[in-house]
C-alpha angles and dihedrals in degrees: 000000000000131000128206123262139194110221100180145349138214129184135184142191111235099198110205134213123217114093095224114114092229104045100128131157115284103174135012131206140182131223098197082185106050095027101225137126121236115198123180118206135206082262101063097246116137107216111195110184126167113265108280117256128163094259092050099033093099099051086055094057094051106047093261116187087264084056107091136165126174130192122247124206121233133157110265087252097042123105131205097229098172135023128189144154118244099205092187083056098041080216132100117250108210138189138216137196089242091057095254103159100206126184110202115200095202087195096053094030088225129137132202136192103223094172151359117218114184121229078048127252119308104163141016125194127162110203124242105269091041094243095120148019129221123207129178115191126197091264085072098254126143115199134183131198146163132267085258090061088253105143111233094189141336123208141171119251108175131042129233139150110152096092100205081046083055097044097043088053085047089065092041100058097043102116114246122239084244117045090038095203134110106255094215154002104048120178130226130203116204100235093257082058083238091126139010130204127218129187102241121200110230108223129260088003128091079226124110131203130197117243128195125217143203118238098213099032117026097222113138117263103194141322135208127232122281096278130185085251132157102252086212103060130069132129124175109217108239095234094060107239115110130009100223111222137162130233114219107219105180091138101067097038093233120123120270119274127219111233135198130201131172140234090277094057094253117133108242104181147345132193133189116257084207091229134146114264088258100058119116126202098201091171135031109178120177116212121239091267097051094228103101124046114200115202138191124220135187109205119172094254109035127002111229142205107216120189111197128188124200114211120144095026088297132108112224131211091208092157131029115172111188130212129176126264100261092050090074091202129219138183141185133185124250095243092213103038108049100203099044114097126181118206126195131200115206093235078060109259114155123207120180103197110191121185144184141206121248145179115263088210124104128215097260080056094252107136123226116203129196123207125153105306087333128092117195118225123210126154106204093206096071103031129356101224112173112210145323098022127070156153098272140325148218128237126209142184100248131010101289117234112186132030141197134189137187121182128204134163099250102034133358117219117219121190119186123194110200140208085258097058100252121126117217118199118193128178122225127198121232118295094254098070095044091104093082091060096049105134097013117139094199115191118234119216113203117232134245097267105163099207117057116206119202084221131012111184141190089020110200138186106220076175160342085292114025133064129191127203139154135246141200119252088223146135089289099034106139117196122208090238147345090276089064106048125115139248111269095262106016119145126195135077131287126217113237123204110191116185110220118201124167116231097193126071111260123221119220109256097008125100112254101205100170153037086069125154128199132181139170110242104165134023125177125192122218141178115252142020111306093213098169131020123187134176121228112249097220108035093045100192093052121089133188117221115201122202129215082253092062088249114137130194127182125244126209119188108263098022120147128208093246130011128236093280094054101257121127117260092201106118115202115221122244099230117059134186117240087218132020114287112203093167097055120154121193098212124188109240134189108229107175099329089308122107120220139151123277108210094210126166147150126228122210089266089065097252106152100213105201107179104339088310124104100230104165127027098184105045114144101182137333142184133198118239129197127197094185136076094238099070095243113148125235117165127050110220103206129176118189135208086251088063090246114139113223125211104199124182108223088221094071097049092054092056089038097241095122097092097051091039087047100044087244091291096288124118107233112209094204099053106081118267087233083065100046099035091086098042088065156001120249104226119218109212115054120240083017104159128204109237107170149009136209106227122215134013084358093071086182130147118205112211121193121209127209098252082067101251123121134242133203131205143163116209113214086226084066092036088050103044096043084053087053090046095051089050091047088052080048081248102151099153093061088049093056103054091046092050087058094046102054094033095240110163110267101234086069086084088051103035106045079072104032121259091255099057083046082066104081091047107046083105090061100046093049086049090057107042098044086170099115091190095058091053093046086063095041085054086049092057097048116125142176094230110099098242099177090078091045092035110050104005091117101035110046123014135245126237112232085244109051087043083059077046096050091053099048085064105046093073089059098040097118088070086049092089088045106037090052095040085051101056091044088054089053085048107050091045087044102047105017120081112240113274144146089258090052098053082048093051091048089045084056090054097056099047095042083057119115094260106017114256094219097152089054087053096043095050093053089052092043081064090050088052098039080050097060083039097063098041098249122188122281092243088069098042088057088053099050127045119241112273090239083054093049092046096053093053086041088056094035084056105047146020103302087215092052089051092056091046089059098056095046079053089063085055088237108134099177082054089052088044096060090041090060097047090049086050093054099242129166115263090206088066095041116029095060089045086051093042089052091051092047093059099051117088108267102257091047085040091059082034081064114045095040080058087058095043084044101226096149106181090056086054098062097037083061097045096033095067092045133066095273102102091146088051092057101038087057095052093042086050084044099044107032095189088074091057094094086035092052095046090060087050104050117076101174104102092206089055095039093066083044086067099039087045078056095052095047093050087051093043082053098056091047088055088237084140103171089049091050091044088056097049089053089059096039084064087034091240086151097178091059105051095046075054093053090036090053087048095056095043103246108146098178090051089049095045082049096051083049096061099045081051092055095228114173134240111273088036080060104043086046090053082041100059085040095052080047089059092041088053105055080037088071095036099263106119092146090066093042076047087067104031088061097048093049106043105013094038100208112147112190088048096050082048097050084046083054093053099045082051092049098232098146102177096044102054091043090052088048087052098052085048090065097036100226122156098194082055095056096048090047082053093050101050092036080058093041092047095052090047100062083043089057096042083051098047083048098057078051104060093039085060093053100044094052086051094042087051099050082036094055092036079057098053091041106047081047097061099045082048084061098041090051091055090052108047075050091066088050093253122142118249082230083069107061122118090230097195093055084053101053090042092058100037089063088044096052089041087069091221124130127234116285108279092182128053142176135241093233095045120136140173129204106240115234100192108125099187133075102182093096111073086187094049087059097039085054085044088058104042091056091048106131101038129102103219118202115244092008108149083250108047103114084048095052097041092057088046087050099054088050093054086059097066115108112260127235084264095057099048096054089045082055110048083046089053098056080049094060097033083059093048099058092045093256086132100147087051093051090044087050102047092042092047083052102044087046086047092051098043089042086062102043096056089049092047095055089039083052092051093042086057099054091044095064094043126060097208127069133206114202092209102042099042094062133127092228091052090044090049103082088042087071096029093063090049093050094105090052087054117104085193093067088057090103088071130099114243085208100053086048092058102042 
């Protein structure tokens, strides 16, 4: 899918020397190394010039110094038959008709006989890798030597025995001073140099057969039958597949045919050359990549140089470049560069041709074939027919070589430019009429253009009636008048504008193919080679011309070189390309909100130059896609080298942010293929190259493969974005189609938005989509997950406001189902006429509810049934479905056992009857359940089904209000949550406290002792809520109970003493504390109670109330005595944090030593045996396990794995410990340091503690256990805010990460620490 282009053309003069009249070219040679061109003329001189480019073309043509040609001594009688260029030499081998074998140094200008065959030289041909040489001479000998001139082998190819036969073929074959080519016995190399052909004359016959060679040995290898072949012309693919030959068919006055045989001698394929009889190919010649054959033909007008190209099991003619008859034309291929040919006249005249391949598909994705004088016509959009076949085609006089195409709505322009110099314009009508042209072969006239080029290039339509193309300043340059001609020797390109008009009347929908005038109007010279021109997409009528430099200037219709003062009217564009850029595309961006043009192109290294910028250095091949009608373009299609499809928002590549969002373009291997999967599309088939797009809804890219056949997909980033695009436009019913199609989740269309926002126009969307079954299977699909995030995260992005949006509604995603299902139900019965379809699109609405609304849906069908009960009219009975009908999509929708709950729920049992037997259920498990019900008075019988449908609360609203008390007690007793609804339902007071009674019990058993305590109150059952309050521990409760129970005193003072034990009993001795010191009133033990509960202040001050002295002094030595415990506990704690620090530096400097070393060795962190790590790490630390531990130690757990019921017993078991060299021990280490900090108790026991300690003169106590606790608490925040430090870096510096320099950090924040609030201000100061 793909034609053959020129880029560009340069030609140069070779002036030769000799003063004879006939002196013409005979051979040709290239130096890749030195990059230079050797000719040898019919007078013997050598001519050695650079290779021709556009910046040295015109030093070639005028004997520059670079320009050299050298003399070469031969005898008067003697020929030169054979020509080539040893590059192992750096010198030419050359062969003459008297079998002189000549090696010509060029530098030295020195020349040297290294050998004599007899018969004299035919053919010269040096092997692939330049170890040996093979020469045929006219005896028929083949012989093969080394590039010291030793002979490996010599062998007879050909057989003759009759000596005036063999005489007579000896004067045949001696090249003419004319023709300049061997007439006979070439030599072919396979492209590995194992094996070489030769064309054999078969003896006694006028027929020739192919022979194949070894390389080592010589022995022949295999030979074809005797054939009718041309005994000049044979060329062995490189890569080694097929030997290209030609059968001469004269005889049967049909046109050559070019034949292929393979290694083996059997013929493999043949195709016509569509010649006239008389038509000679004198040269096939493959290019270094196989896929083009050049050929050379002789036809009685014009001699031509044809390049063919076989993909689908065709051959091709994609390029044909005429000459006249007395330039003999010749070509070779640039060995290194395959689309560059060089083409040589024998009066000397030099053309470069070099091409390049590009798509046949336009940019409205028709694809425009060429193929000999045939294009082949195929619009994508309607049928994607790979080549060659097609829709139709269109013929033409002569092969086309350019093409232009313009596409419009209404009609689509085509001009052709072809290999005689004539330029055929046809008019198409708009794609959507072209069925009715399929398989039509439709005939081109050319126009009546007055100036015939011999190449017009980079055709282009500014408009509907100009066209705009380049030509080559060369020999046969015309200019449109005197005005336009160019200087005598200027080289460069000039800028044709030709004016098209239609003389015939054209017919709406028809191709109008002839009548067609063209005339040049306007013609501009430059310097340089015009190698892309592009028009601008929003100005029309303006183009863009790019040079073989990267330059680019812009081109207006009607523009001259230099205005009237004098001054140049070229205007240079602003952006220019780094490298030439043959493949250049002028798009049409957005660019906020403001369309302008996009300079892109891709240069032949596979940079992709978007703007001036390289954005892209392994692009294979791209495409531009637009979703929109306005041409803008808004995705970037981009293939790399890697075989890896990009989807690129145009958005991004005009900020620029394409190349850091893309990773450049590259596939990382480290990065995780979750990451990159979205990023790009792995292609399947490698060099796969992306050749159209179908704009639009399609959202489809068309790969070709190399084997030729088309494939299309359709990449989720294009599906998704032209979804997004139809909702934005309010087309819903085109979202809709193309979410079916491409099997996208139907909430997509509900959720981008918000379902919410889809609400209000739920009506719309029903309008336009009309399909009840399509929204019946939208309805189906509906969820209450948010899919847009999952769905389309990686592929479009989300605006900040849609994602606040977004969260908003996930907390009320559970009314998403019902409110959309809703809002399509209101707008199918507001907007769709009544039909059996409708009632069965409402009833799926109901049952794909959350919950299902089934009730809503049965008694809709419970109308349809009373109405065919009731006989109702047949106008009714078309708008509604049957009620069996409706039942059956209810049931085939939802749980056939919900179904029948709900009717039970409706308290119709001939409805839930019916329900059962359409499920299919058996009779034997629901008629006796429904006769049961039957037979119960109505209220018990709705008492009972709401308790098998377990709705609870409708249960006892029906029993509450009846005679059955002892029915509803024991399903409030049974079912607690009706408790608060039964006791507003209940009015009786007396059962009323029955119920409350009933609560309290319940809230009792579930320990819930204050609540039960209340509800005994609240039915004044006093004894059992003292009971409930004494089980919850609440004294004053119980105390209070007491006294509205009247107990007396001694009653009192003995619960009393009791409520004291329970107390200490739960750890509360504070509050025993206070119950024996109010109402037992015993003093010394309320104190001692004080001072196990460590409230310091309070039993002192109790002390001094009683003014006790022994009490005071408990009160002193019970203080003293804590404090040493705690100044002890304290020291403590300093040692451990100090050892849990280093311990935990160590661990942690270890492992990013490790890490280090790995990512070293270019292995993921991902990648590290942690355990290993952490093992080694404690080993390498020099520490020893931990010998001390904590009562509040605890490790994080690493395991990672719950099978084992023995590996998590042994995990809890060992819950608590740090173990050295555990996966988690840094983890656990840093948790452990924070676990050390004081608590909020402690704190307040301590600072009460200081105050007592104060109080009673024990100063130096309370400033040493202050100073210590400060100290302990100072060191564990440092040492957290130390580990904290290290975790976030991954580098550590033994002096800087230390507790002592951390220490006046914090130290300088402690009275901004609300931590350190425990503390006294006057022991701080003291």
């Amino acid at each position: 899918m793909k034609n053959l282009k020129l880029c560009s053309e340069v030609s140069v003069n070779l002036q030769l020397q000799s003063t004879e009249e006939d002196e013409h070219l005979l051979f040709s040679a290239i130096d890749v190394d030195h990059n230079r061109l050797f000719f040898i003329s019919s007078t013997n001189l050598v001519y050695s010039i650079p290779f021709p480019t556009p910046q040295n073309a015109k030093a070639c043509s005028r004997n520059d110094p670079s320009t050299s040609f050298q003399p070469l001594e031969l005898e008067d009688d003697d020929i030169i038959s054979s020509f080539d260029y040893l590059m192992e030499k750096e010198s030419l081998v050359i062969g003459t008709s008297k079998g002189l074998l000549l090696l010509y140094s060029v530098d030295n200008n020195s020349t040297e006989i290294v050998g004599r065959l007899e018969g004299g030289v035919k053919y010269i041909s040096p092997s692939p890798d330049g170890d040996l040489l093979a020469v045929t001479t006219a005896f028929g000998q083949l012989l093969v030597m080394t590039h010291d001139w030793d002979v490996l082998y010599e062998i007879e190819f050909e057989d003759h025995t009759d000596v005036d036969f063999l005489d007579q073929t000896v004067d045949s074959d001696i090249p003419t001073r004319r023709t300049g080519y061997s007439q006979g016995s070439p030599v072919s190399w396979r492209g590995d140099g194992k094996y070489l052909a030769t064309l054999s004359k078969v003896q006694d016959s006028f027929l020739f057969q192919i022979k194949v060679w070894e390389r080592d040995s010589g022995a022949l290898h295999s030979a074809s039958d005797p054939r009718n072949l041309s005994p000049v012309v044979l060329d062995w693919m490189p890569s080694g597949a097929k030997i290209a030959t030609v059968y001469e068919r004269k005889d049967e006055t049909n046109c050559p045919l070019i034949a292929f045989f393979e290694k083996n001698g059997l013929e493999r394929s043949t195709f016509s050359i569509n010649e006239p009889s008389d038509a000679k190919v004198e040269v096939l010649k493959w290019n270094s990549t196989s896929d083009l054959l050049a050929g050379i033909l002789r036809c009685e007008k014009y001699d031509c140089v044809k390049i063919w190209y076989f993909s689908n099991n065709h051959w091709y003619l994609k390029q044909e470049i005429r000459y006249s008859r007395e330039d003999g034309v010749r070509l070779m291929w640039d060995p290194i560069k395959p689309l560059k040919l060089i083409c040589w006249t024998l009066r000397g005249r030099v053309s470069i041709n070099d091409f390049i391949w590009v798509t046949a598909v336009m940019p409205n994705s028709v694809a425009l074939v060429v193929d000999d004088f045939h294009l082949l016509i195929t619009p994508f959009s309607l049928s994607l027919t790979p080549p060659p076949m097609f829709s139709f085609r269109l013929s033409f006089s002569c092969p086309v070589r350019e093409i232009a195409f313009l596409p419009g709505k209404s009609r689509n322009l085509l001009a052709a430019f072809l290999s005689n110099g004539c330029l055929c314009i046809a008019e198409l009508p708009s794609v959507d009429d072209w069925d009715d042209l399929e398989g039509k072969d439709i005939e081109v006239e050319a126009s009546t253009f007055k100036i015939e080029y011999h190449s017009l290039l980079h055709l282009e339509w500014l408009d509907s009636h100009t066209l705009l193309g380049a030509s080559n300043l060369g020999l046969n340059h015309k200019a449109i008048s005197s005005q336009f001609a160019p200087e005598e020797g200027m080289l460069g390109s000039s800028l044709v504008e030709i004016e098209v008009v239609c003389s015939e009347d054209k017919a709406p929908g028809s191709v109008t193919f002839s009548g067609w005038l063209a005339e040049a109007t306007n013609q501009i010279l430059l310097e340089g080679s015009v190698i892309s021109i592009a028009c601008d997409p929003v100005k029309r009528r303006l183009a863009y011309i790019e040079f073989d430099s990267g330059t680019i200037i812009e081109y207006i219709p009607g523009m001259r070189t230099t205005r009237a003062d004098g001054t140049s009217s070229i205007h240079k564009h602003s952006v220019s390309f780094s490298s030439p850029c043959p493949w250049m595309i002028m798009a049409c961006v957005d660019d906020g909100g403001v369309r302008k043009p996009l300079l892109t192109g891709l240069d032949e290294h596979g940079r992709l130059h978007v703007d001036g910028r390289i954005l892209c250095n392994n692009c294979g091949s791209f495409s531009l896609y637009s979703n929109s009608s306005d041409e803008v373009a808004t995705h970037l299609i981009l293939a790399t080298k890697q075989d890896l499809l990009y989807i690129v928002d145009m958005v991004d590549v005009v900020d620029g942010e394409a190349e850091s969002k893309y990773d450049n373009f590259l596939h990382l291997a480290k990065k995780k293929r979750e990451e990159q999967s979205s990023k790009f599309i792995n292609l399947w088939e490698r060099n796969a190259k992306v050749v159209a797009v179908l704009h639009g809804d399609e959202a489809a890219v068309i790969l070709q493969t190399t084997r030729g056949n088309l494939e299309c997909i359709y990449p989720r980033k294009l599906v998704l974005a032209c979804i997004v695009n139809a909702l934005v436009q309010g087309r819903f019913r085109d979202a809709l189609l193309m979410v079916r199609r491409h099997r996208i989740d139907f909430n997509f269309m509900v959720d981008y938005y918000g379902w919410k926002a889809f609400l209000p126009f739920s009506l719309e969307f029903v309008r336009q989509v009309k399909n009840l079954s399509h929204v019946t299977e939208f309805v189906c699909a509906i969820k209450k997950e948010n899919t847009s995030e999952k769905l389309c995260a990686n592929y479009i992005s989300f605006s900040s406001s849609k994602e606040v949006k977004d969260a908003h509604e996930e907390d009320q995603r559970d009314l998403k189902v019902t409110s959309v299902l809703s809002a399509i139900r209101k707008a199918i019965e507001e907007e769709l006429p009544e039909n059996p379809a409708r009632e069965l699109c409402i009833l799926t609405t109901y049952a794909r509810s959350d919950p299902p609304a089934l009730e809503e849906a049965l008694k809709r069908i419970k109308i349809t049934r009373e109405m065919e009960l009731s006989g109702s009219n047949d106008s009714w009975r078309k708008s509604y479905p049957s009620a069996e009908e409706a039942l059956k999509h209810l049931l085939w929708l939802s749980d056939p056992d919900a179904v029948f709950e709900a009717a039970l729920g409706l308290y119709d049992l001939n409805l839930a009857a019916i329900v059962a037997l359409n499920a299919q259920k058996d009779p034997k498990e629901f008629l006796p359940f429904l006769q049961e019900l039957e037979n119960l008075p109505t209220v018990f019988m709705q008492y009972k089904v709401d308790l098998h449908l377990h709705r609870y609360d409708k249960a006892l609203e029906h029993i509450v209000s009846s005679a059955y008390h002892s029915e509803c007690m024991t399903l409030l007793k049974h079912h607690p949550q009706l408790f608060p609804l039964g006791l507003k339902l209940v009015i009786d007071p007396l059962k009323r406290n029955e119920v409350y009674e009933a609560w309290g019990d319940y809230l009792f058993e579930q320990k819930c002792f204050e609540d039960a305590a209340t509800a005994f109150l609240c039915c004044s059952n006093l004894e059992k809520a003292l009971k409930a309050y004494r089980s919850g521990g609440d004294w004053s409760g119980v105390l209070t109970v007491a006294g509205l129970l009247k107990l007396g005193k001694a009653e009192v003072l003995q619960l009393a003493h009791e409520l004291a034990e329970e107390l200490q009993e739960l750890g509360r001795p504070g509050e025993a504390a206070k119950v024996v010191l109010e109402y037992c009133g015993d003093i010394n033990y309320a104190i001692s109670l004080f001072i196990r509960a460590r409230e310091w202040e309070e039993a002192l001050r109790v002390a001094f109330m009683c003014r006790n002295d022994d009490s005071v002094a408990e009160v002193r030595r019970a203080s003293s005595e804590c404090a040493v415990v705690l100044v002890n506990e304290f020291q403590e704690g300093l040692e451990k944090v100090g050892k849990y620090t280093a311990r935990y530096l160590a661990v942690r400097q270890r492992r990013l030593l490790l890490a280090a070393k790995l990512q070293s060795e270019e292995r993921g962190v991902d990648d590290i045996d942690y355990d290993s790590v952490s093992e080694a790490s404690s080993n390498f630390s020099g520490m020893s396990a931990y010998t001390t531990r904590t009562k509040n130690s605890s490790v994080v757990s690493a395991s990672t794995s719950a099978a084992s019921k023995r590996r998590e017993n042994r995990r809890q078991k060992n819950r608590g410990k740090i173990r050295a060299g555990s996966p988690g021990e840094e983890i656990a280490l840093v948790d452990h340091l924070k676990s050390m900090s004081l608590t909020s108790g402690a704190k307040r026991e301590l600072k009460s503690l200081l105050s007592v300690l104060l109080m009673l003169g024990m100063e130096e106590t309370a400033k040493k256990l202050q100073c210590l606790a400060e100290t302990f608490q100072l060191s564990q925040i440092t040492a957290v805010r130390l580990a904290e430090d290290t975790v976030a870096t991954e580098s550590i510096d033994e002096h800087a990460f230390t507790l002592d320099r951390y220490l006046p950090k914090v130290k300088g924040k402690m009275p901004n620490l609300d931590d350190f609030a425990w503390r006294s201000k006057v022991l701080i100061s003291s």
